[in-house]
Structure formats: C-alpha cells, structure tokens
C-alpha cells in the first residue's frame, strides 16, 4: 500500500497496490486497487462477478513485466455472464471497439500474437449488473499480430 501526501503525513490518497505473479481472483474488497501484472510466465486475473452489490467496483491493471509465453488473461468470475464494454486504444492510435459480448481481455505481447507490452493499462469498472466498462491503452511492439486483445469465449 502506498500513501501519497505532504511531509506532514496528512493525506487522503491511498493506493492499494497488488503485484500479480500467479493466478489471482480479486474480490469486492479489492475495489480501487492498482494491479501490476508481474510474471514472465503470464497468469490469469479474475475480476469479481459484476452484480448489484459490486456496482462501482474499479480496478486499474498495468503490465509491469512482459509475458514471454502464456500471456495475461483478464476475465470475470467463472460462471458469471459478465461482459466487457468500452474501448481500448492501441499505441498505434487505432481504437479497438469492444463488442458487447467480449468477456476476456488478453495481453500477450511476449508471444508475438497479441498486443500488451510493458506499460499497457486497462481500467475495469462494474457499471451495472453483468457489465464492466473497460477503457485503456494497450502498447504494442507486435508487428502484424495474428490475434486480437479481445475474445467472446473464455
């Protein structure tokens, strides 16, 4: 955890930093966290089911370490019917419009098939039951990537 403020120590800005190096499932208690994806082998990050009780849940996800093999996958809890809606912008300036049935975001720059280089960031906000609003910037060093950063199949 990091607290930002003047030397006097008085501050109301508090960051809950989470370094994700293996498969991790976030809960509603992680709302407001900044998740740093930090594994050369990649891993899965699972968001809580977006329900009436989790509306307002927000997490910022950053790629800290390039994945050289499996990449990172971000999806909602197992049997949920949550979808991601919003936009991701590729570092080349091309916007990727998220389709209403996308339920997985892939960040796999290391394997040469999908974008998601170090420094990429994606925000997830539970805005209504079964719907996360997604926005972010996906950096890419992939020349002629063969895959998309999105999927409608988990």
N, C-alpha and C. Protein backbone atom coordinates (compact mmCIF):
# COMPACT_ATOMS: atom_id res chain seq x y z
N UNK A 1 0.83 -1.18 0.00
CA UNK A 1 0.00 0.00 0.00
C UNK A 1 0.87 1.24 0.00
N UNK A 2 0.43 2.25 -0.70
CA UNK A 2 1.18 3.49 -0.80
C UNK A 2 0.27 4.64 -0.41
N UNK A 3 0.75 5.52 0.44
CA UNK A 3 0.01 6.72 0.81
C UNK A 3 0.76 7.92 0.23
N UNK A 4 0.03 8.79 -0.47
CA UNK A 4 0.61 9.95 -1.11
C UNK A 4 0.19 11.19 -0.34
N UNK A 5 1.13 12.06 -0.02
CA UNK A 5 0.75 13.28 0.68
C UNK A 5 1.95 14.11 1.06
N UNK A 6 1.71 15.21 1.72
CA UNK A 6 2.78 16.12 2.13
C UNK A 6 3.65 15.49 3.22
N UNK A 7 4.77 16.10 3.51
CA UNK A 7 5.70 15.61 4.52
C UNK A 7 5.03 15.44 5.87
N UNK A 8 4.02 16.25 6.16
CA UNK A 8 3.32 16.16 7.45
C UNK A 8 2.61 14.82 7.64
N UNK A 9 2.46 14.07 6.53
CA UNK A 9 1.82 12.76 6.62
C UNK A 9 0.32 12.81 6.50
N UNK A 10 -0.26 13.98 6.38
CA UNK A 10 -1.71 14.10 6.26
C UNK A 10 -2.10 13.93 4.80
N UNK A 11 -2.86 12.92 4.53
CA UNK A 11 -3.27 12.66 3.16
C UNK A 11 -4.50 11.78 3.15
N UNK A 12 -5.32 11.95 2.14
CA UNK A 12 -6.46 11.06 1.98
C UNK A 12 -6.31 10.21 0.72
N UNK A 13 -5.15 10.26 0.08
CA UNK A 13 -4.91 9.48 -1.13
C UNK A 13 -4.16 8.21 -0.74
N UNK A 14 -4.79 7.09 -0.99
CA UNK A 14 -4.22 5.80 -0.60
C UNK A 14 -4.35 4.84 -1.77
N UNK A 15 -3.25 4.22 -2.18
CA UNK A 15 -3.29 3.26 -3.28
C UNK A 15 -3.07 1.86 -2.73
N UNK A 16 -3.95 0.98 -3.09
CA UNK A 16 -3.80 -0.42 -2.74
C UNK A 16 -3.12 -1.11 -3.92
N UNK A 17 -1.80 -1.28 -3.85
CA UNK A 17 -1.04 -1.91 -4.93
C UNK A 17 -1.03 -3.41 -4.74
N UNK A 18 -1.30 -4.12 -5.82
CA UNK A 18 -1.25 -5.58 -5.80
C UNK A 18 -0.32 -6.02 -6.93
N UNK A 19 0.69 -6.79 -6.58
CA UNK A 19 1.60 -7.33 -7.58
C UNK A 19 1.14 -8.75 -7.88
N UNK A 20 0.69 -8.97 -9.11
CA UNK A 20 0.09 -10.24 -9.51
C UNK A 20 1.13 -11.06 -10.26
N UNK A 21 1.56 -12.19 -9.66
CA UNK A 21 2.57 -13.02 -10.29
C UNK A 21 2.09 -14.45 -10.53
N UNK A 22 0.85 -14.74 -10.13
CA UNK A 22 0.25 -16.05 -10.39
C UNK A 22 -1.27 -15.84 -10.47
N UNK A 23 -1.98 -16.88 -10.84
CA UNK A 23 -3.43 -16.77 -10.98
C UNK A 23 -4.03 -16.15 -9.71
N UNK A 24 -4.82 -15.10 -9.90
CA UNK A 24 -5.37 -14.34 -8.78
C UNK A 24 -6.83 -14.01 -9.04
N UNK A 25 -7.64 -14.13 -8.00
CA UNK A 25 -9.03 -13.74 -8.08
C UNK A 25 -9.25 -12.56 -7.15
N UNK A 26 -9.69 -11.44 -7.71
CA UNK A 26 -9.98 -10.26 -6.90
C UNK A 26 -11.38 -10.39 -6.30
N UNK A 27 -11.60 -9.70 -5.19
CA UNK A 27 -12.91 -9.68 -4.55
C UNK A 27 -13.39 -8.23 -4.47
N UNK A 28 -14.61 -8.03 -4.04
CA UNK A 28 -15.16 -6.68 -3.90
C UNK A 28 -14.29 -5.83 -2.96
N UNK A 29 -13.63 -6.47 -2.00
CA UNK A 29 -12.77 -5.74 -1.06
C UNK A 29 -11.54 -5.13 -1.75
N UNK A 30 -11.24 -5.57 -2.97
CA UNK A 30 -10.10 -5.05 -3.72
C UNK A 30 -10.46 -3.81 -4.54
N UNK A 31 -11.67 -3.30 -4.39
CA UNK A 31 -12.10 -2.12 -5.15
C UNK A 31 -11.12 -0.98 -4.96
N UNK A 32 -10.77 -0.34 -6.05
CA UNK A 32 -9.84 0.78 -6.02
C UNK A 32 -8.39 0.37 -6.14
N UNK A 33 -8.11 -0.92 -6.23
CA UNK A 33 -6.73 -1.39 -6.30
C UNK A 33 -6.09 -1.08 -7.65
N UNK A 34 -4.77 -1.04 -7.62
CA UNK A 34 -3.96 -0.97 -8.82
C UNK A 34 -3.23 -2.30 -8.89
N UNK A 35 -3.56 -3.10 -9.91
CA UNK A 35 -2.98 -4.44 -10.05
C UNK A 35 -1.85 -4.38 -11.07
N UNK A 36 -0.67 -4.79 -10.64
CA UNK A 36 0.51 -4.81 -11.51
C UNK A 36 0.76 -6.25 -11.96
N UNK A 37 0.58 -6.52 -13.26
CA UNK A 37 0.83 -7.86 -13.78
C UNK A 37 2.34 -8.05 -13.86
N UNK A 38 2.85 -9.03 -13.11
CA UNK A 38 4.28 -9.12 -12.87
C UNK A 38 4.79 -10.56 -12.94
N UNK A 39 4.63 -11.21 -14.10
CA UNK A 39 5.09 -12.59 -14.25
C UNK A 39 5.54 -12.84 -15.69
N UNK A 40 6.77 -13.28 -15.86
CA UNK A 40 7.26 -13.61 -17.20
C UNK A 40 6.50 -14.78 -17.81
N UNK A 41 5.88 -15.61 -16.97
CA UNK A 41 5.09 -16.74 -17.47
C UNK A 41 3.63 -16.37 -17.72
N UNK A 42 3.26 -15.13 -17.41
CA UNK A 42 1.86 -14.73 -17.55
C UNK A 42 1.01 -15.36 -16.46
N UNK A 43 -0.25 -14.97 -16.40
CA UNK A 43 -1.18 -15.54 -15.42
C UNK A 43 -2.58 -15.02 -15.71
N UNK A 44 -3.53 -15.58 -14.99
CA UNK A 44 -4.92 -15.16 -15.13
C UNK A 44 -5.30 -14.25 -13.97
N UNK A 45 -6.01 -13.18 -14.30
CA UNK A 45 -6.56 -12.29 -13.29
C UNK A 45 -8.08 -12.37 -13.43
N UNK A 46 -8.74 -12.74 -12.35
CA UNK A 46 -10.20 -12.89 -12.38
C UNK A 46 -10.83 -11.77 -11.56
N UNK A 47 -11.76 -11.06 -12.20
CA UNK A 47 -12.49 -9.97 -11.54
C UNK A 47 -13.72 -10.54 -10.85
N UNK A 48 -14.22 -9.87 -9.81
CA UNK A 48 -15.44 -10.37 -9.16
C UNK A 48 -16.64 -10.29 -10.10
N UNK A 49 -17.61 -11.15 -9.86
CA UNK A 49 -18.85 -11.11 -10.61
C UNK A 49 -19.46 -9.71 -10.46
N UNK A 50 -19.82 -9.10 -11.57
CA UNK A 50 -20.37 -7.75 -11.56
C UNK A 50 -21.88 -7.86 -11.29
N UNK A 51 -22.27 -7.58 -10.05
CA UNK A 51 -23.67 -7.70 -9.62
C UNK A 51 -24.12 -6.38 -8.99
N UNK A 52 -25.36 -6.32 -8.58
CA UNK A 52 -25.88 -5.13 -7.91
C UNK A 52 -25.02 -4.77 -6.71
N UNK A 53 -24.52 -5.76 -5.99
CA UNK A 53 -23.72 -5.48 -4.80
C UNK A 53 -22.28 -5.06 -5.10
N UNK A 54 -21.82 -5.24 -6.34
CA UNK A 54 -20.44 -4.83 -6.67
C UNK A 54 -20.41 -3.65 -7.65
N UNK A 55 -21.56 -3.06 -7.95
CA UNK A 55 -21.55 -1.88 -8.83
C UNK A 55 -20.65 -0.82 -8.22
N UNK A 56 -19.77 -0.27 -9.04
CA UNK A 56 -18.79 0.71 -8.57
C UNK A 56 -17.42 0.09 -8.35
N UNK A 57 -17.32 -1.25 -8.34
CA UNK A 57 -16.01 -1.90 -8.22
C UNK A 57 -15.14 -1.38 -9.36
N UNK A 58 -13.90 -1.00 -9.03
CA UNK A 58 -12.99 -0.44 -10.02
C UNK A 58 -11.59 -0.96 -9.74
N UNK A 59 -10.91 -1.40 -10.78
CA UNK A 59 -9.51 -1.80 -10.64
C UNK A 59 -8.75 -1.31 -11.88
N UNK A 60 -7.54 -0.81 -11.65
CA UNK A 60 -6.67 -0.42 -12.74
C UNK A 60 -5.61 -1.51 -12.87
N UNK A 61 -5.43 -2.01 -14.08
CA UNK A 61 -4.48 -3.09 -14.32
C UNK A 61 -3.36 -2.57 -15.21
N UNK A 62 -2.13 -2.83 -14.79
CA UNK A 62 -0.94 -2.39 -15.52
C UNK A 62 -0.06 -3.58 -15.84
N UNK A 63 0.56 -3.60 -17.02
CA UNK A 63 1.54 -4.63 -17.34
C UNK A 63 2.90 -4.12 -16.87
N UNK A 64 3.44 -4.76 -15.83
CA UNK A 64 4.74 -4.39 -15.27
C UNK A 64 5.86 -5.22 -15.88
N UNK A 65 5.59 -6.51 -16.13
CA UNK A 65 6.59 -7.42 -16.66
C UNK A 65 6.04 -8.07 -17.92
N UNK A 66 6.85 -8.07 -18.99
CA UNK A 66 6.42 -8.69 -20.24
C UNK A 66 6.27 -10.20 -20.04
N UNK A 67 5.20 -10.74 -20.57
CA UNK A 67 5.00 -12.19 -20.54
C UNK A 67 5.61 -12.77 -21.80
N UNK A 68 6.52 -13.71 -21.62
CA UNK A 68 7.21 -14.28 -22.77
C UNK A 68 6.59 -15.58 -23.26
N UNK A 69 5.57 -16.06 -22.58
CA UNK A 69 4.97 -17.32 -23.02
C UNK A 69 3.45 -17.26 -23.01
N UNK A 70 2.83 -17.54 -21.90
CA UNK A 70 1.38 -17.68 -21.83
C UNK A 70 0.60 -16.39 -21.93
N UNK A 71 1.19 -15.28 -21.57
CA UNK A 71 0.48 -14.01 -21.59
C UNK A 71 -0.44 -13.86 -20.39
N UNK A 72 -1.13 -12.75 -20.34
CA UNK A 72 -2.07 -12.46 -19.26
C UNK A 72 -3.48 -12.53 -19.80
N UNK A 73 -4.39 -13.08 -19.03
CA UNK A 73 -5.81 -13.06 -19.38
C UNK A 73 -6.56 -12.42 -18.22
N UNK A 74 -7.54 -11.61 -18.56
CA UNK A 74 -8.37 -10.94 -17.56
C UNK A 74 -9.81 -11.28 -17.89
N UNK A 75 -10.50 -11.87 -16.94
CA UNK A 75 -11.89 -12.28 -17.16
C UNK A 75 -12.67 -12.10 -15.86
N UNK A 76 -13.99 -12.14 -15.98
CA UNK A 76 -14.85 -12.06 -14.79
C UNK A 76 -14.99 -13.45 -14.20
N UNK A 77 -15.46 -13.50 -12.97
CA UNK A 77 -15.59 -14.76 -12.22
C UNK A 77 -16.28 -15.84 -13.04
N UNK A 78 -15.78 -17.06 -12.89
CA UNK A 78 -16.16 -18.28 -13.59
C UNK A 78 -17.48 -18.36 -14.30
N UNK A 79 -18.56 -18.57 -13.58
CA UNK A 79 -19.84 -18.85 -14.23
C UNK A 79 -20.66 -17.58 -14.49
N UNK A 80 -20.05 -16.42 -14.29
CA UNK A 80 -20.83 -15.19 -14.48
C UNK A 80 -21.09 -14.95 -15.96
N UNK A 81 -22.07 -14.14 -16.25
CA UNK A 81 -22.38 -13.78 -17.63
C UNK A 81 -21.93 -12.35 -17.91
N UNK A 82 -20.94 -11.88 -17.15
CA UNK A 82 -20.45 -10.52 -17.31
C UNK A 82 -19.82 -10.31 -18.68
N UNK A 83 -19.96 -9.10 -19.20
CA UNK A 83 -19.32 -8.73 -20.46
C UNK A 83 -18.53 -7.44 -20.25
N UNK A 84 -17.57 -7.23 -21.12
CA UNK A 84 -16.77 -6.00 -21.12
C UNK A 84 -17.27 -5.12 -22.25
N UNK A 85 -17.47 -3.82 -21.94
CA UNK A 85 -17.92 -2.87 -22.93
C UNK A 85 -17.09 -1.61 -22.77
N UNK A 86 -16.69 -1.00 -23.87
CA UNK A 86 -15.89 0.21 -23.81
C UNK A 86 -14.88 0.19 -24.94
N UNK A 87 -13.74 0.82 -24.72
CA UNK A 87 -12.73 0.87 -25.78
C UNK A 87 -11.32 0.67 -25.23
N UNK A 88 -10.50 0.07 -26.04
CA UNK A 88 -9.07 0.00 -25.80
C UNK A 88 -8.43 0.68 -27.00
N UNK A 89 -7.39 1.44 -26.76
CA UNK A 89 -6.68 2.12 -27.84
C UNK A 89 -5.31 1.49 -27.97
N UNK A 90 -4.97 1.05 -29.17
CA UNK A 90 -3.63 0.53 -29.42
C UNK A 90 -2.66 1.70 -29.50
N UNK A 91 -1.42 1.46 -29.12
CA UNK A 91 -0.43 2.53 -29.12
C UNK A 91 -0.20 3.10 -30.50
N UNK A 92 -0.64 2.40 -31.53
CA UNK A 92 -0.52 2.91 -32.89
C UNK A 92 -1.58 3.95 -33.19
N UNK A 93 -2.52 4.14 -32.25
CA UNK A 93 -3.57 5.14 -32.43
C UNK A 93 -4.87 4.54 -32.93
N UNK A 94 -4.89 3.25 -33.22
CA UNK A 94 -6.12 2.61 -33.70
C UNK A 94 -6.96 2.19 -32.52
N UNK A 95 -8.20 2.60 -32.49
CA UNK A 95 -9.09 2.21 -31.39
C UNK A 95 -9.65 0.82 -31.67
N UNK A 96 -9.78 0.02 -30.63
CA UNK A 96 -10.44 -1.27 -30.73
C UNK A 96 -11.78 -1.10 -30.06
N UNK A 97 -12.86 -1.18 -30.80
CA UNK A 97 -14.19 -1.08 -30.19
C UNK A 97 -14.52 -2.42 -29.56
N UNK A 98 -14.89 -2.41 -28.30
CA UNK A 98 -15.22 -3.64 -27.61
C UNK A 98 -16.65 -4.04 -27.98
N UNK A 99 -16.81 -5.26 -28.42
CA UNK A 99 -18.16 -5.73 -28.73
C UNK A 99 -18.88 -6.05 -27.42
N UNK A 100 -20.19 -6.04 -27.46
CA UNK A 100 -20.96 -6.19 -26.22
C UNK A 100 -20.83 -7.58 -25.59
N UNK A 101 -20.33 -8.58 -26.33
CA UNK A 101 -20.23 -9.90 -25.73
C UNK A 101 -18.78 -10.30 -25.41
N UNK A 102 -17.84 -9.36 -25.43
CA UNK A 102 -16.45 -9.69 -25.08
C UNK A 102 -16.39 -9.98 -23.59
N UNK A 103 -15.74 -11.09 -23.22
CA UNK A 103 -15.65 -11.40 -21.80
C UNK A 103 -14.24 -11.77 -21.36
N UNK A 104 -13.27 -11.57 -22.24
CA UNK A 104 -11.87 -11.80 -21.87
C UNK A 104 -11.00 -10.76 -22.55
N UNK A 105 -10.03 -10.23 -21.81
CA UNK A 105 -9.03 -9.34 -22.38
C UNK A 105 -7.70 -10.08 -22.29
N UNK A 106 -7.00 -10.17 -23.42
CA UNK A 106 -5.69 -10.83 -23.47
C UNK A 106 -4.61 -9.78 -23.63
N UNK A 107 -3.54 -9.91 -22.86
CA UNK A 107 -2.37 -9.05 -23.00
C UNK A 107 -1.18 -10.00 -23.13
N UNK A 108 -0.72 -10.22 -24.38
CA UNK A 108 0.27 -11.26 -24.62
C UNK A 108 1.38 -10.80 -25.55
N UNK A 109 1.92 -9.64 -25.35
CA UNK A 109 2.92 -9.13 -26.28
C UNK A 109 4.11 -10.06 -26.43
N UNK A 110 4.47 -10.76 -25.37
CA UNK A 110 5.66 -11.58 -25.38
C UNK A 110 5.64 -12.74 -26.36
N UNK A 111 4.44 -13.25 -26.69
CA UNK A 111 4.42 -14.41 -27.57
C UNK A 111 4.25 -14.02 -29.03
N UNK A 112 4.19 -12.74 -29.33
CA UNK A 112 4.12 -12.27 -30.71
C UNK A 112 2.78 -12.40 -31.38
N UNK A 113 1.72 -12.75 -30.62
CA UNK A 113 0.41 -12.91 -31.25
C UNK A 113 -0.57 -11.81 -30.89
N UNK A 114 -0.40 -11.17 -29.74
CA UNK A 114 -1.36 -10.17 -29.29
C UNK A 114 -0.62 -8.99 -28.68
N UNK A 115 -1.24 -7.82 -28.69
CA UNK A 115 -0.61 -6.65 -28.07
C UNK A 115 -0.63 -6.76 -26.54
N UNK A 116 0.09 -5.88 -25.86
CA UNK A 116 0.08 -5.84 -24.41
C UNK A 116 1.45 -5.70 -23.81
N UNK A 117 2.25 -4.79 -24.34
CA UNK A 117 3.62 -4.60 -23.86
C UNK A 117 3.64 -3.94 -22.50
N UNK A 118 4.82 -3.97 -21.87
CA UNK A 118 5.01 -3.32 -20.58
C UNK A 118 4.55 -1.87 -20.67
N UNK A 119 3.78 -1.43 -19.69
CA UNK A 119 3.24 -0.07 -19.67
C UNK A 119 1.78 -0.01 -20.10
N UNK A 120 1.26 -1.08 -20.69
CA UNK A 120 -0.16 -1.11 -21.05
C UNK A 120 -0.99 -0.98 -19.78
N UNK A 121 -2.13 -0.31 -19.89
CA UNK A 121 -3.00 -0.16 -18.72
C UNK A 121 -4.46 -0.25 -19.15
N UNK A 122 -5.23 -0.96 -18.33
CA UNK A 122 -6.66 -1.13 -18.62
C UNK A 122 -7.43 -0.94 -17.31
N UNK A 123 -8.47 -0.12 -17.34
CA UNK A 123 -9.35 0.11 -16.20
C UNK A 123 -10.63 -0.70 -16.39
N UNK A 124 -11.09 -1.32 -15.32
CA UNK A 124 -12.33 -2.09 -15.32
C UNK A 124 -13.24 -1.50 -14.25
N UNK A 125 -14.47 -1.12 -14.63
CA UNK A 125 -15.43 -0.55 -13.70
C UNK A 125 -16.75 -1.32 -13.84
N UNK A 126 -17.22 -1.91 -12.74
CA UNK A 126 -18.52 -2.57 -12.74
C UNK A 126 -19.57 -1.46 -12.76
N UNK A 127 -20.23 -1.27 -13.90
CA UNK A 127 -21.15 -0.13 -14.04
C UNK A 127 -22.62 -0.51 -13.87
N UNK A 128 -22.94 -1.77 -14.12
CA UNK A 128 -24.29 -2.28 -13.90
C UNK A 128 -24.18 -3.80 -13.88
N UNK A 129 -25.20 -4.47 -13.38
CA UNK A 129 -25.14 -5.93 -13.29
C UNK A 129 -24.73 -6.53 -14.63
N UNK A 130 -23.74 -7.40 -14.57
CA UNK A 130 -23.23 -8.15 -15.73
C UNK A 130 -22.51 -7.31 -16.77
N UNK A 131 -22.10 -6.09 -16.44
CA UNK A 131 -21.42 -5.26 -17.43
C UNK A 131 -20.30 -4.42 -16.81
N UNK A 132 -19.08 -4.72 -17.23
CA UNK A 132 -17.92 -3.92 -16.86
C UNK A 132 -17.66 -2.91 -17.98
N UNK A 133 -17.41 -1.66 -17.59
CA UNK A 133 -16.93 -0.67 -18.56
C UNK A 133 -15.41 -0.81 -18.58
N UNK A 134 -14.84 -0.85 -19.76
CA UNK A 134 -13.40 -1.04 -19.93
C UNK A 134 -12.85 0.11 -20.74
N UNK A 135 -11.71 0.63 -20.29
CA UNK A 135 -11.01 1.66 -21.07
C UNK A 135 -9.53 1.47 -20.82
N UNK A 136 -8.74 1.76 -21.82
CA UNK A 136 -7.32 1.60 -21.60
C UNK A 136 -6.49 1.84 -22.83
N UNK A 137 -5.19 1.79 -22.60
CA UNK A 137 -4.21 1.94 -23.67
C UNK A 137 -3.37 0.67 -23.68
N UNK A 138 -3.34 0.01 -24.81
CA UNK A 138 -2.59 -1.22 -24.96
C UNK A 138 -1.39 -0.93 -25.86
N UNK A 139 -0.22 -0.98 -25.26
CA UNK A 139 1.00 -0.73 -26.02
C UNK A 139 1.36 -1.99 -26.79
N UNK A 140 1.89 -1.80 -27.99
CA UNK A 140 2.22 -2.96 -28.79
C UNK A 140 3.57 -2.81 -29.46
N UNK A 141 4.31 -3.88 -29.44
CA UNK A 141 5.55 -3.97 -30.20
C UNK A 141 5.41 -5.11 -31.20
N UNK A 142 4.18 -5.62 -31.32
CA UNK A 142 3.92 -6.75 -32.21
C UNK A 142 3.69 -6.22 -33.61
N UNK A 143 4.51 -6.67 -34.55
CA UNK A 143 4.39 -6.26 -35.93
C UNK A 143 3.55 -7.30 -36.67
N UNK A 144 2.34 -6.94 -37.05
CA UNK A 144 1.48 -7.87 -37.76
C UNK A 144 0.93 -8.96 -36.84
N UNK A 145 0.48 -8.56 -35.67
CA UNK A 145 -0.06 -9.53 -34.71
C UNK A 145 -1.14 -10.37 -35.36
N UNK A 146 -1.18 -11.65 -35.01
CA UNK A 146 -2.16 -12.56 -35.60
C UNK A 146 -3.42 -12.67 -34.78
N UNK A 147 -3.46 -12.08 -33.60
CA UNK A 147 -4.64 -12.20 -32.74
C UNK A 147 -5.13 -10.87 -32.25
N UNK A 148 -6.27 -10.90 -31.61
CA UNK A 148 -6.89 -9.72 -31.04
C UNK A 148 -6.67 -9.71 -29.54
N UNK A 149 -6.83 -8.54 -28.92
CA UNK A 149 -6.75 -8.43 -27.47
C UNK A 149 -8.07 -8.81 -26.82
N UNK A 150 -9.07 -9.20 -27.62
CA UNK A 150 -10.41 -9.46 -27.10
C UNK A 150 -10.89 -10.84 -27.48
N UNK A 151 -11.78 -11.38 -26.69
CA UNK A 151 -12.40 -12.65 -27.03
C UNK A 151 -13.80 -12.72 -26.44
N UNK A 152 -14.68 -13.39 -27.15
CA UNK A 152 -16.02 -13.63 -26.64
C UNK A 152 -16.12 -15.02 -26.06
N UNK A 153 -15.04 -15.73 -26.02
CA UNK A 153 -15.03 -17.09 -25.44
C UNK A 153 -13.95 -17.16 -24.36
N UNK A 154 -14.34 -17.54 -23.17
CA UNK A 154 -13.39 -17.61 -22.07
C UNK A 154 -12.46 -18.79 -22.28
